[in-house]
Each structure stands twice: as structure tokens, then as C-alpha cells.
Coordinates of C-alpha atoms in Angstrom, one line a residue:
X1381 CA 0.0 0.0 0.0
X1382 CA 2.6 2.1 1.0
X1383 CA 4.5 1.8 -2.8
X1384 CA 1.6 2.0 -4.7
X1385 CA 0.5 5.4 -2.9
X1386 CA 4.4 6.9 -3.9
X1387 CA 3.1 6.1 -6.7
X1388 CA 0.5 7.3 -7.1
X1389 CA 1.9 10.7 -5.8
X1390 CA 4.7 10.6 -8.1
X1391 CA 2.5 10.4 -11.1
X1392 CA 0.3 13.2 -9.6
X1393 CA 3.7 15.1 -9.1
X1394 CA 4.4 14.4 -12.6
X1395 CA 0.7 15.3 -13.9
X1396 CA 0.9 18.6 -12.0
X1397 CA 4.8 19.6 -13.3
X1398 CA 3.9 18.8 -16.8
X1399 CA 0.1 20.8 -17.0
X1400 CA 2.3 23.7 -15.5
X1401 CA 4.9 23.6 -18.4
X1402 CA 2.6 23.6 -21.2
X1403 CA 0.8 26.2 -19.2
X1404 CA 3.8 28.2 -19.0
X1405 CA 4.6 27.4 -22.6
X1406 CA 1.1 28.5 -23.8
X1407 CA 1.9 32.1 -21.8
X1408 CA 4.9 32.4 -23.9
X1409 CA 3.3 31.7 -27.4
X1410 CA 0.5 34.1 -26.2
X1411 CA 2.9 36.8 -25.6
X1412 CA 4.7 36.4 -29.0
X1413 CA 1.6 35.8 -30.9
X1414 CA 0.3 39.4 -29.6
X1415 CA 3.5 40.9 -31.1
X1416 CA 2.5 39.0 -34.5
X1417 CA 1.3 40.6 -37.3
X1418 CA 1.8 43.1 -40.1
X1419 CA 2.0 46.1 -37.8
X1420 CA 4.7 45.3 -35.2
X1421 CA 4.3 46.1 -31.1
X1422 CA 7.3 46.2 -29.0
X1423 CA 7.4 44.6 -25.6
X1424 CA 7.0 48.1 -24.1
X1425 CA 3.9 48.8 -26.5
X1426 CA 2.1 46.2 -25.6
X1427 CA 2.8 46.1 -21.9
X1428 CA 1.2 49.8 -21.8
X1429 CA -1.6 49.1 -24.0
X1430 CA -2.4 46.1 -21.9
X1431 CA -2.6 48.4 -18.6
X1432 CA -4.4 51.4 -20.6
X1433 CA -2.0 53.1 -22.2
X1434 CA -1.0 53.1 -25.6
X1435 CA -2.5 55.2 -28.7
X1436 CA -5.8 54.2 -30.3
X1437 CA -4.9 52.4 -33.0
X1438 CA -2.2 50.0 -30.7
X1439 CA -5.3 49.5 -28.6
X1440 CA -7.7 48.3 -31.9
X1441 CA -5.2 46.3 -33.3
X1442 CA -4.1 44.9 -29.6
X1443 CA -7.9 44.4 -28.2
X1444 CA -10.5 44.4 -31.1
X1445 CA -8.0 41.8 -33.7
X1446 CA -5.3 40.1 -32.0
X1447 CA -6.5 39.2 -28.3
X1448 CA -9.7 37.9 -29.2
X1449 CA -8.4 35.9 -32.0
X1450 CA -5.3 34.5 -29.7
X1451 CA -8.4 33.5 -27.0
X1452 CA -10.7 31.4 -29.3
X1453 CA -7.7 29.7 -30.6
X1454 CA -6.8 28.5 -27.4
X1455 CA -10.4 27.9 -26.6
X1456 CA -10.8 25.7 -30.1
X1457 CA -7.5 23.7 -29.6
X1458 CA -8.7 22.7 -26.1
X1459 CA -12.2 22.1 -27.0
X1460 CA -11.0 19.6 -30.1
X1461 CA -8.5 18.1 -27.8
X1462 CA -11.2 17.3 -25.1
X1463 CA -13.3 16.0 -27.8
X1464 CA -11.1 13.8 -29.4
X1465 CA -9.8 12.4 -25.7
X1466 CA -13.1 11.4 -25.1
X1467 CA -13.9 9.7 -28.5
X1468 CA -10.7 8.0 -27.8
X1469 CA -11.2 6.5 -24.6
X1470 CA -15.4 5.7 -25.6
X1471 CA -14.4 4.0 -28.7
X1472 CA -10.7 2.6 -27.4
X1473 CA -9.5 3.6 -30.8
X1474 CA -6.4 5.0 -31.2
X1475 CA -7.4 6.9 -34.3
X1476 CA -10.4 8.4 -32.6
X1477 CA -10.9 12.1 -33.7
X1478 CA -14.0 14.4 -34.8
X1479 CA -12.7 15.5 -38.1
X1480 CA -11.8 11.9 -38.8
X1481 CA -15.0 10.2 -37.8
X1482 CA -16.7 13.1 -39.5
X1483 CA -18.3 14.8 -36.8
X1484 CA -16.4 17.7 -37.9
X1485 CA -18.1 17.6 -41.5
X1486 CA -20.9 17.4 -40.0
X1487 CA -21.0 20.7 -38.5
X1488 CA -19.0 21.9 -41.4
X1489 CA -22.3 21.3 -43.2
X1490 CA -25.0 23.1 -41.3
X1491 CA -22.8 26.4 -41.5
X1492 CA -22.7 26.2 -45.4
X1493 CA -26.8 25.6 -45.2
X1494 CA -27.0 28.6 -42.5
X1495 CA -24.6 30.6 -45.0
X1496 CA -27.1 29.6 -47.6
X1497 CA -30.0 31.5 -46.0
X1498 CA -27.9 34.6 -44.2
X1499 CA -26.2 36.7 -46.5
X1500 CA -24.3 38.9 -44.4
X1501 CA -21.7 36.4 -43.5
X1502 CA -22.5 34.6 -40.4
X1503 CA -23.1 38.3 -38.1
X1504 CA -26.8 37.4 -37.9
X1505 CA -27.3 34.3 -36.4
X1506 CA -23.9 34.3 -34.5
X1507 CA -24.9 33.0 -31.0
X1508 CA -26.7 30.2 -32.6
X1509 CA -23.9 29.5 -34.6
X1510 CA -22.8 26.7 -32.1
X1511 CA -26.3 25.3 -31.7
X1512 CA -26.7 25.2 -35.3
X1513 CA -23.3 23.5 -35.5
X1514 CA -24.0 20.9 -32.5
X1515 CA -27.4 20.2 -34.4
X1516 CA -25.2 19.1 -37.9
X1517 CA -22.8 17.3 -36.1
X1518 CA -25.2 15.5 -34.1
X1519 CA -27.0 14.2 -37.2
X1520 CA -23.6 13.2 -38.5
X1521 CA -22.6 11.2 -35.3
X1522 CA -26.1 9.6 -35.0
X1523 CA -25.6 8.3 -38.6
X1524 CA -22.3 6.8 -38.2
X1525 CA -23.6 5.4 -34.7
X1526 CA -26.4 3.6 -35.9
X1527 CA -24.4 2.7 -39.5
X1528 CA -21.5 0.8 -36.8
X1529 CA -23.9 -0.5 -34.3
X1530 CA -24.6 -4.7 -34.9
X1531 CA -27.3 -6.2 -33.0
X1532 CA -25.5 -8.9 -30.9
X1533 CA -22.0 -7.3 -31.5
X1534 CA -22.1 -3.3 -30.6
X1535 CA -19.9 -1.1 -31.9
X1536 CA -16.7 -2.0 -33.2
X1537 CA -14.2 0.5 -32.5
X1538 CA -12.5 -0.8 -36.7
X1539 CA -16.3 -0.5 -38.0
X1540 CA -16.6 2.7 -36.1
X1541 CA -13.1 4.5 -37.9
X1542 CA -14.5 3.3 -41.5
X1543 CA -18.4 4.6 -41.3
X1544 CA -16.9 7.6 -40.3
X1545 CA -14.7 8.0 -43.3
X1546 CA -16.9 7.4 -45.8
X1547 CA -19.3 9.3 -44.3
X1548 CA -17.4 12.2 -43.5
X1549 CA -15.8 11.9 -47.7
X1550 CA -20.2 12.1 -48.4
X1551 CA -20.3 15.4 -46.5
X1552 CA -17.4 16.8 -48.1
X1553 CA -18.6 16.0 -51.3
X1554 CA -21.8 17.4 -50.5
X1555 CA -20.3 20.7 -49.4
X1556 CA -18.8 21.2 -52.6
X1557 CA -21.8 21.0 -54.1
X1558 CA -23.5 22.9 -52.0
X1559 CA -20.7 25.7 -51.6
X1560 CA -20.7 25.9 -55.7
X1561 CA -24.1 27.6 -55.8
X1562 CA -23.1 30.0 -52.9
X1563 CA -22.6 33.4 -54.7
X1564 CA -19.0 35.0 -54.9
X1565 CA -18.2 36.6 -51.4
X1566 CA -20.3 33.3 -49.9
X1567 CA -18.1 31.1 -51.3
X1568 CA -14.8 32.6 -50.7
X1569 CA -16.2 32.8 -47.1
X1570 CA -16.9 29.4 -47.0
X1571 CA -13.6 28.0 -48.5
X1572 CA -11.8 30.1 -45.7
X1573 CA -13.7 28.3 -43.5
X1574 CA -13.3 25.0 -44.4
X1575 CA -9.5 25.3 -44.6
X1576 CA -9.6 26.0 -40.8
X1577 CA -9.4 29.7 -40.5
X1578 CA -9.7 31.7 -36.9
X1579 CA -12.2 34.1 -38.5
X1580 CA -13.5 35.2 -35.5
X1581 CA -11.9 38.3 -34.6
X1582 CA -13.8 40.5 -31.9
X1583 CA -15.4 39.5 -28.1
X1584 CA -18.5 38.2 -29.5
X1585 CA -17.1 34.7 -30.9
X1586 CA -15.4 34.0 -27.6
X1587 CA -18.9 35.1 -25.8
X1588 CA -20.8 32.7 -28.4
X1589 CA -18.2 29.5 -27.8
X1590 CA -17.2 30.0 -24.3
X1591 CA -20.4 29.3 -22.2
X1592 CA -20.2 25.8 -24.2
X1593 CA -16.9 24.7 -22.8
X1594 CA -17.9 26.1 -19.3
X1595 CA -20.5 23.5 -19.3
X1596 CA -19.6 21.1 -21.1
X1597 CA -15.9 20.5 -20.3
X1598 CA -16.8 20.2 -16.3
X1599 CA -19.4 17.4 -16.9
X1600 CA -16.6 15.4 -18.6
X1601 CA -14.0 16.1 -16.1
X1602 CA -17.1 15.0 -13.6
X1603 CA -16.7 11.7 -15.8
X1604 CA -13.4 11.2 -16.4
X1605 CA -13.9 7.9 -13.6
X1606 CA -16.3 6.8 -16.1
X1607 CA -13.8 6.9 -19.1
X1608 CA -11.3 4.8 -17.3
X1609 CA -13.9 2.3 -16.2
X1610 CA -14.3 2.2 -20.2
X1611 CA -10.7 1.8 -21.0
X1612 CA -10.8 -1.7 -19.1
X1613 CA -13.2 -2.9 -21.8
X1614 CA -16.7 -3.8 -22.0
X1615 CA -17.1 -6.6 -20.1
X1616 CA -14.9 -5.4 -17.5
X1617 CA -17.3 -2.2 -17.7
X1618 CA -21.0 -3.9 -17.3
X1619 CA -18.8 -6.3 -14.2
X1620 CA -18.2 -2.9 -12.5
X1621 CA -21.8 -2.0 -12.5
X1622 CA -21.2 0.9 -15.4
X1623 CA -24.4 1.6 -17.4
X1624 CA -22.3 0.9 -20.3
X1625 CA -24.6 2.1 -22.9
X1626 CA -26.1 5.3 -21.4
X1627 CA -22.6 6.5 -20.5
X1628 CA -21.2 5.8 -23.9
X1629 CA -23.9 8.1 -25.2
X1630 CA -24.0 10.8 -23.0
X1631 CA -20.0 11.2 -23.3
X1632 CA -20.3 10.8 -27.4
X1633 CA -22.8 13.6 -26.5
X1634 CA -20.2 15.8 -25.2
X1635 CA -17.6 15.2 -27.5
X1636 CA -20.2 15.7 -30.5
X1637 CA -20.9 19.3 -28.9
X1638 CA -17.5 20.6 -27.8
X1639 CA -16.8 19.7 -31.7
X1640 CA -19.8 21.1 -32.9
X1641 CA -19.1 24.4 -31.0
X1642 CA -15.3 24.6 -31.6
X1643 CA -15.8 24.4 -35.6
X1644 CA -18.8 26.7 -35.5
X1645 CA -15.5 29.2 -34.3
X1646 CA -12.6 27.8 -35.5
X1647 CA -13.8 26.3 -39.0
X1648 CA -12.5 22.9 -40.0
X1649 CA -9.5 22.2 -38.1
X1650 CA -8.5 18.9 -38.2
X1651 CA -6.0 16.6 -36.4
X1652 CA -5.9 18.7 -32.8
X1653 CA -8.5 16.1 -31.7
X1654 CA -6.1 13.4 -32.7
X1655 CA -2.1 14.8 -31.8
X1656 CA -3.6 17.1 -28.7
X1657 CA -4.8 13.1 -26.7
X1658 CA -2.2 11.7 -27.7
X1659 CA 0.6 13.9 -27.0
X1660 CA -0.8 14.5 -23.5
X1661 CA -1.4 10.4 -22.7
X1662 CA 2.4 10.3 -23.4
X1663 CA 3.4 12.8 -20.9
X1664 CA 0.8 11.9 -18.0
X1665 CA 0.0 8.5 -18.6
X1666 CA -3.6 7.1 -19.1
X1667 CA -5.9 8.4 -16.7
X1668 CA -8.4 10.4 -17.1
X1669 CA -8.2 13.0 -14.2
X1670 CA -4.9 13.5 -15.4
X1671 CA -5.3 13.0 -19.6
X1672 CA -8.4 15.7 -19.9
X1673 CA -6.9 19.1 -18.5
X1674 CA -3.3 18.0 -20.5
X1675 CA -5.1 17.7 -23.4
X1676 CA -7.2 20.6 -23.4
X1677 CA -3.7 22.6 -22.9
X1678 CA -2.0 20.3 -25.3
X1679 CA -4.8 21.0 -28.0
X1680 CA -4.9 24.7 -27.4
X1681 CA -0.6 24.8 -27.2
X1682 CA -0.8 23.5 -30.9
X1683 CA -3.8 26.0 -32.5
X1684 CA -2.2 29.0 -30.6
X1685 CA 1.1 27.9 -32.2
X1686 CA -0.3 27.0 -35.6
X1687 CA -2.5 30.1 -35.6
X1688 CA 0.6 32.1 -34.6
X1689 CA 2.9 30.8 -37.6
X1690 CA -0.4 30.9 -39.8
X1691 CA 0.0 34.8 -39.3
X1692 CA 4.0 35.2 -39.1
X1693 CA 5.8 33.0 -41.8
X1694 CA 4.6 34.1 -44.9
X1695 CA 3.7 38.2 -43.7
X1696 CA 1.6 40.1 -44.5
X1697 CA 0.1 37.2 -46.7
X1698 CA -2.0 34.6 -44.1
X1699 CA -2.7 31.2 -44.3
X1700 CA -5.6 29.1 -42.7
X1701 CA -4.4 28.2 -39.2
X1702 CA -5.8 24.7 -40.0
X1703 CA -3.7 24.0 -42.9
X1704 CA -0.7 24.3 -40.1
X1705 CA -2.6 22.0 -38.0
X1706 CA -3.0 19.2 -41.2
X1707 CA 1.0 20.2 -42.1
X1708 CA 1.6 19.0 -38.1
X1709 CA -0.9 16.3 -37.5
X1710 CA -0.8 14.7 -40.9
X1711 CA 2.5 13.2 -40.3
X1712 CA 1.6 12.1 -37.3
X1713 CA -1.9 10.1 -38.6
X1714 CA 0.2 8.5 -40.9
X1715 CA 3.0 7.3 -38.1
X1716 CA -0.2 5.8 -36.1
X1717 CA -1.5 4.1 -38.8
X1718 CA 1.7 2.5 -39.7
X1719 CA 1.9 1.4 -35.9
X1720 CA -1.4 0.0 -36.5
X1721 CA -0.3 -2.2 -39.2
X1722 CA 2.6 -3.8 -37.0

């Protein structure tokens, strides 16, 4: 008893030291990211506009453009990152991730339909922009669900990985179609969009995403127990007296509307979901009290880094923050699925 609670307060030790580092490293890339951009702001600039100092244009560009931008990428990264950790550990499939399994298509396809019938670029409807969102990428996820289920067998986490390809390739498809009859400024909008852009850039897209993540993201750390019950297996699961099905559901639930949320934001960033979990299960092991906060900092660390190089290697031209993301996860999908094969 004694060794096992070292431990266990070793890898709490070690938990604790490593969420603090990417915490500290996140404070660094926020700092240099604020000092990113066309129009330059020294250290001095930026520490008096931040205390109320500073002309009116270094408080615009400072305030109204950069800050809010810098925030929702860290929100999106950590929202994605939550999502995927959680599709991970209810389908115990390495490979696991809402862009993969479509969910992210999904939402991608309600905001072309709600471009379709509001021409003035999303400024509208922009609270319900997350509902509407949730609402696509809950139809997607109930289609794969039910497309993977077998009476008698459940879901297989193989079957699961495949439905969701092909269906997210349908949606994709369909969004071409449907972005094709979108008129001019529409369409350039929406292929923005898709690539992954932080478009958001003012307080009211962190206002309309935030409240979403204070919710949501508590009731999964309230059942992270639950998700390490899961990682044991099924029958180990139903043995421990876990509702299996109603929790499976009610966590695919939250991981369907922290994506749905995040992309209404943060367009179609792909791969966070999968690189954020996984990083993070390498550096504090497997459980989940542990695994969720270190990926939601893991998975905003790598937005707020890809959203910062988006905007500084190719100045003043920028590039969609989720093409980064795809340049940094891609690589990475590909090692997994070769470990896969062995």
C-alpha cells in the first residue's frame, strides 16, 4: 500500500509539473503571438496598451483583432482536444478524432446551409452558430452510430473509424456541391472556412463559444472515472456496474458538442483532436483526471502555435491556421496508422 501510494503521488507530481509547463509554454506563445502581425508592437507597446496606455490604433489592433483571435484559438485547440480524448477512450481507438470520424463535417455542413440562407456572413445568427453547429454534427454522429452498431456485437471500434470515413468523404462532397451555388463573397467565405481559419476576430465569438466549454468541459472532467472504467473494456465495464450504454452516449454527446461548438468558431481544423490526446497520454499517462486538463492545454498549445505561424511565416500574406494544423498532424496520422499495421 505504501509503494503504490508513492506512486501514485509521483505520477500526480508528474501530472501537476507537466500541465504547468505547457501552461507556461502556452503564456509564452500568447505573448509572441500578440506581437505577430503586419503592424509590429514592442514589448513596451504592448505592456502599456495592456494596462491602458498606448494610442488608439495599438489599442484596436491589440484588443478588437489580436487578443480575441489569440483566446478562441486557445479555446478551439482545447475544446477539439477534449473531444477527441473522449472519442478515444469511448471507442478505445487510437485513431479516434472528430474531423476523422466526420463529426467535424458534419457541423462543417450546417454552416454552409446557414450561409445559404444569411447573406451577411454569419453576423446574424452568430450565438446560434454553435447550436446550429451541434445540431449538424449531431445528425452526423447519430448516422455513423447507428451505420457501426450490430445487434448482438455493438460497436466495433475498426467499423466505427471506417463509417466515419466514408461518411465524412459524403459530407465533403456534398459541401462542394452545396458551396458551388453560394454566390461569390459566400463562397470565398466558406472556403476560408473550411481550410480551418480563426475568423473570428472580436469578443462576440469568444462570448458565443465559451459558455459551451464552461459547461460542457466540467461534466466530462465529472466523468473522467467513467472513461477509465471504459478503457478496461466492456465486459470489465458492465462487471463494474457501469451503465455501459447510457454513459457511452452521454460522453459521445459531449464530445459531439464541444466539436460542434469549436468548428462553428474555428472552422474545420482537423487533427488537434487526434495529436492534442495523444501527446498529452504520453506525458501523463492514461488516466483520465490527469489526460483531460493535459489535453485541453496540449490541444490549445498546438492552435495557438499553428495560428501564430499561420500569421508570421509568410507576412503580411496569411494562411488558414488549419492548414498548419494538417502540415503538423498529418504526419503524425500516418506514423499511427503504420503502428497500427505492425
Amino acid at each position: 500500500m505504501k509503494a503504490t501510494g508513492i506512486s501514485t503521488q509521483a505520477r500526480t507530481t508528474r501530472a501537476v509539473t507537466v500541465m504547468s509547463i505547457l501552461a507556461i509554454v502556452i503564456a509564452l506563445i500568447f505573448i509572441w503571438s500578440m506581437n505577430t502581425g503586419v503592424i509590429r508592437l514592442s514589448p513596451g507597446d504592448m505592456l502599456r496598451t495592456l494596462f491602458g496606455g498606448g494610442t488608439d490604433k495599438q489599442h484596436l489592433i491589440l484588443f478588437e483583432f489580436r487578443l480575441p483571435r489569440i483566446v478562441i484559438s486557445i479555446l478551439v485547440g482545447a475544446g477539439l482536444a477534449v473531444s477527441g480524448t473522449i472519442l478515444q477512450g469511448v471507442s478505445r481507438n487510437a485513431l479516434a478524432d472528430p474531423g476523422i470520424l466526420g463529426i467535424n463535417a458534419g457541423a462543417g455542413l450546417a454552416v454552409i446551409l446557414t450561409v445559404s440562407f444569411y447573406k451577411n456572413n454569419l453576423a446574424g445568427p452568430l450565438f446560434l452558430m454553435p447550436i446550429i453547429a451541434m445540431a449538424g454534427a449531431g445528425l452526423a454522429a447519430i448516422l455513423i452510430y447507428s451505420m457501426s452498431y450490430v445487434r448482438g456485437e455493438g460497436i466495433s471500434s475498426s467499423r466505427l473509424i471506417l463509417v466515419g470515413i466514408g461518411v465524412s468523404a459524403g459530407i465533403a462532397a456534398l459541401m462542394v456541391v452545396l458551396s458551388i451555388r453560394l454566390d461569390p463573397n459566400d463562397f470565398q467565405f466558406v472556403s476560408i472556412w473550411l481550410a480551418g481559419s480563426i475568423w473570428g476576430t472580436n469578443w462576440k465569438f469568444v462570448l458565443a463559444l465559451l459558455p459551451w466549454l464552461i459547461i460542457l468541459l466540467p461534466y466530462v472532467m465529472y466523468k473522467a472515472n467513467v472513461l477509465n472504467v471504459l478503457n478496461l473494456g466492456e465486459n470489465t465495464s458492465l462487471g463494474l456496474g457501469v451503465a455501459l450504454e447510457r454513459e457511452r452516449r452521454w460522453l459521445l454527446a459531449a464530445a459531439v458538442a464541444l466539436a460542434g461548438a469549436c468548428v462553428a468558431v474555428g472552422g474545420g481544423i482537423g487533427f488537434v483532436g487526434l495529436i492534442g490526446p495523444h501527446l498529452a497520454r504520453r506525458l501523463v499517462g492514461p488516466k483520465h483526471q490527469y489526460l483531460l486538463p493535459a489535453s485541453a492545454l496540449t490541444g490549445g498549445l498546438i492552435l495557438i502555435l499553428a495560428d501564430t505561424l499561420a500569421r508570421w511565416v509568410f507576412q503580411p500574406t496569411e494562411i488558414p491556421t488549419g492548414l498548419v494544423a494538417a502540415v503538423i498532424g498529418a504526419p503524425y496520422f500516418l506514423y499511427l496508422l503504420a503502428r497500427a499495421r505492425n
